[in-house]
Amino acid sequence: GDFNTPLTHNAIQLEINNKKKMAKNTNTWRLNNTLLNNQWITEEIKEEVKKCLEANDNKDTTLQNLCDATKAVLRGKFIA
């Protein structure tokens, strides 16, 4: 794809700047950051992100939809 994402690097960074205040939601899921110390977990995350980018590599996919789809895939992988 035509994404400038350094998937071969060790660091994983996802930064989302949202100026809207998020309401408290009891259904919110967040990845336990300590899992990122596990190399197997970080490799799995990189592979899933790569698959999502490749599967949605077209001009019709908005960045928001791509982010939402990727988050849903990661949730499913780490909750199941």
mmCIF file of C-alpha atoms in Angstrom:
data_model
loop_
_atom_site.group_PDB
_atom_site.id
_atom_site.type_symbol
_atom_site.label_atom_id
_atom_site.label_comp_id
_atom_site.label_asym_id
_atom_site.label_seq_id
_atom_site.Cartn_x
_atom_site.Cartn_y
_atom_site.Cartn_z
ATOM 1 C CA GLY A 1 0.000 0.000 0.000
ATOM 2 C CA ASP A 2 0.883 3.633 -0.092
ATOM 3 C CA PHE A 3 1.022 4.066 3.661
ATOM 4 C CA ASN A 4 4.088 5.647 5.233
ATOM 5 C CA THR A 5 3.962 3.409 8.275
ATOM 6 C CA PRO A 6 7.243 1.972 9.595
ATOM 7 C CA LEU A 7 5.834 -1.456 10.455
ATOM 8 C CA THR A 8 9.302 -2.951 10.644
ATOM 9 C CA HIS A 9 10.349 -0.750 13.568
ATOM 10 C CA ASN A 10 10.009 -1.944 17.145
ATOM 11 C CA ALA A 11 8.114 1.046 18.506
ATOM 12 C CA ILE A 12 4.345 1.228 18.254
ATOM 13 C CA GLN A 13 2.747 4.632 18.531
ATOM 14 C CA LEU A 14 -0.897 5.515 18.117
ATOM 15 C CA GLU A 15 -1.822 9.081 18.815
ATOM 16 C CA ILE A 16 -5.381 10.317 18.599
ATOM 17 C CA ASN A 17 -6.128 13.941 19.313
ATOM 18 C CA ASN A 18 -9.786 14.330 20.139
ATOM 19 C CA LYS A 19 -10.837 17.731 21.427
ATOM 20 C CA LYS A 20 -14.293 16.507 22.421
ATOM 21 C CA LYS A 21 -14.593 15.358 25.999
ATOM 22 C CA MET A 22 -15.490 11.723 26.167
ATOM 23 C CA ALA A 23 -18.402 10.776 28.378
ATOM 24 C CA LYS A 24 -17.820 8.052 30.926
ATOM 25 C CA ASN A 25 -18.779 4.810 29.289
ATOM 26 C CA THR A 26 -18.865 1.515 31.129
ATOM 27 C CA ASN A 27 -18.377 -0.353 27.838
ATOM 28 C CA THR A 28 -15.022 1.257 27.084
ATOM 29 C CA TRP A 29 -12.222 -1.208 26.382
ATOM 30 C CA ARG A 30 -8.566 -0.305 26.713
ATOM 31 C CA LEU A 31 -5.559 -2.509 26.038
ATOM 32 C CA ASN A 32 -3.530 -3.137 29.165
ATOM 33 C CA ASN A 33 -0.300 -1.231 28.436
ATOM 34 C CA THR A 34 1.807 -3.795 30.288
ATOM 35 C CA LEU A 35 0.997 -6.234 27.472
ATOM 36 C CA LEU A 36 3.138 -4.076 25.180
ATOM 37 C CA ASN A 37 6.204 -5.321 27.079
ATOM 38 C CA ASN A 38 5.542 -8.762 25.599
ATOM 39 C CA GLN A 39 7.255 -9.114 22.207
ATOM 40 C CA TRP A 40 4.710 -11.688 20.992
ATOM 41 C CA ILE A 41 1.868 -9.238 21.710
ATOM 42 C CA THR A 42 3.582 -6.346 19.908
ATOM 43 C CA GLU A 43 4.297 -8.577 16.901
ATOM 44 C CA GLU A 44 0.642 -9.672 16.817
ATOM 45 C CA ILE A 45 -0.507 -6.038 16.972
ATOM 46 C CA LYS A 46 1.854 -5.040 14.158
ATOM 47 C CA GLU A 47 0.659 -7.939 12.008
ATOM 48 C CA GLU A 48 -3.023 -7.138 12.580
ATOM 49 C CA VAL A 49 -2.484 -3.428 11.816
ATOM 50 C CA LYS A 50 -0.601 -4.385 8.643
ATOM 51 C CA LYS A 51 -3.471 -6.671 7.567
ATOM 52 C CA CYS A 52 -6.026 -3.912 8.209
ATOM 53 C CA LEU A 53 -4.004 -1.385 6.211
ATOM 54 C CA GLU A 54 -3.641 -3.806 3.311
ATOM 55 C CA ALA A 55 -7.313 -4.823 3.365
ATOM 56 C CA ASN A 56 -8.454 -1.198 3.331
ATOM 57 C CA ASP A 57 -5.849 0.220 0.945
ATOM 58 C CA ASN A 58 -8.194 2.242 -1.225
ATOM 59 C CA LYS A 59 -9.191 5.867 -1.636
ATOM 60 C CA ASP A 60 -12.760 5.201 -0.458
ATOM 61 C CA THR A 61 -11.784 4.321 3.118
ATOM 62 C CA THR A 62 -11.716 7.280 5.475
ATOM 63 C CA LEU A 63 -9.041 7.503 8.128
ATOM 64 C CA GLN A 64 -11.732 7.350 10.830
ATOM 65 C CA ASN A 65 -13.198 4.141 9.374
ATOM 66 C CA LEU A 66 -9.726 2.638 9.082
ATOM 67 C CA CYS A 67 -8.964 3.465 12.730
ATOM 68 C CA ASP A 68 -12.336 2.136 13.911
ATOM 69 C CA ALA A 69 -11.944 -1.094 11.948
ATOM 70 C CA THR A 70 -8.420 -1.635 13.248
ATOM 71 C CA LYS A 71 -9.497 -1.032 16.848
ATOM 72 C CA ALA A 72 -12.371 -3.499 16.428
ATOM 73 C CA VAL A 73 -10.011 -6.166 15.082
ATOM 74 C CA LEU A 74 -7.569 -5.650 17.963
ATOM 75 C CA ARG A 75 -10.380 -5.755 20.528
ATOM 76 C CA GLY A 76 -11.608 -9.033 19.083
ATOM 77 C CA LYS A 77 -8.129 -10.527 19.096
ATOM 78 C CA PHE A 78 -7.266 -9.591 22.660
ATOM 79 C CA ILE A 79 -10.664 -10.116 24.280
ATOM 80 C CA ALA A 80 -11.331 -13.526 22.712
#
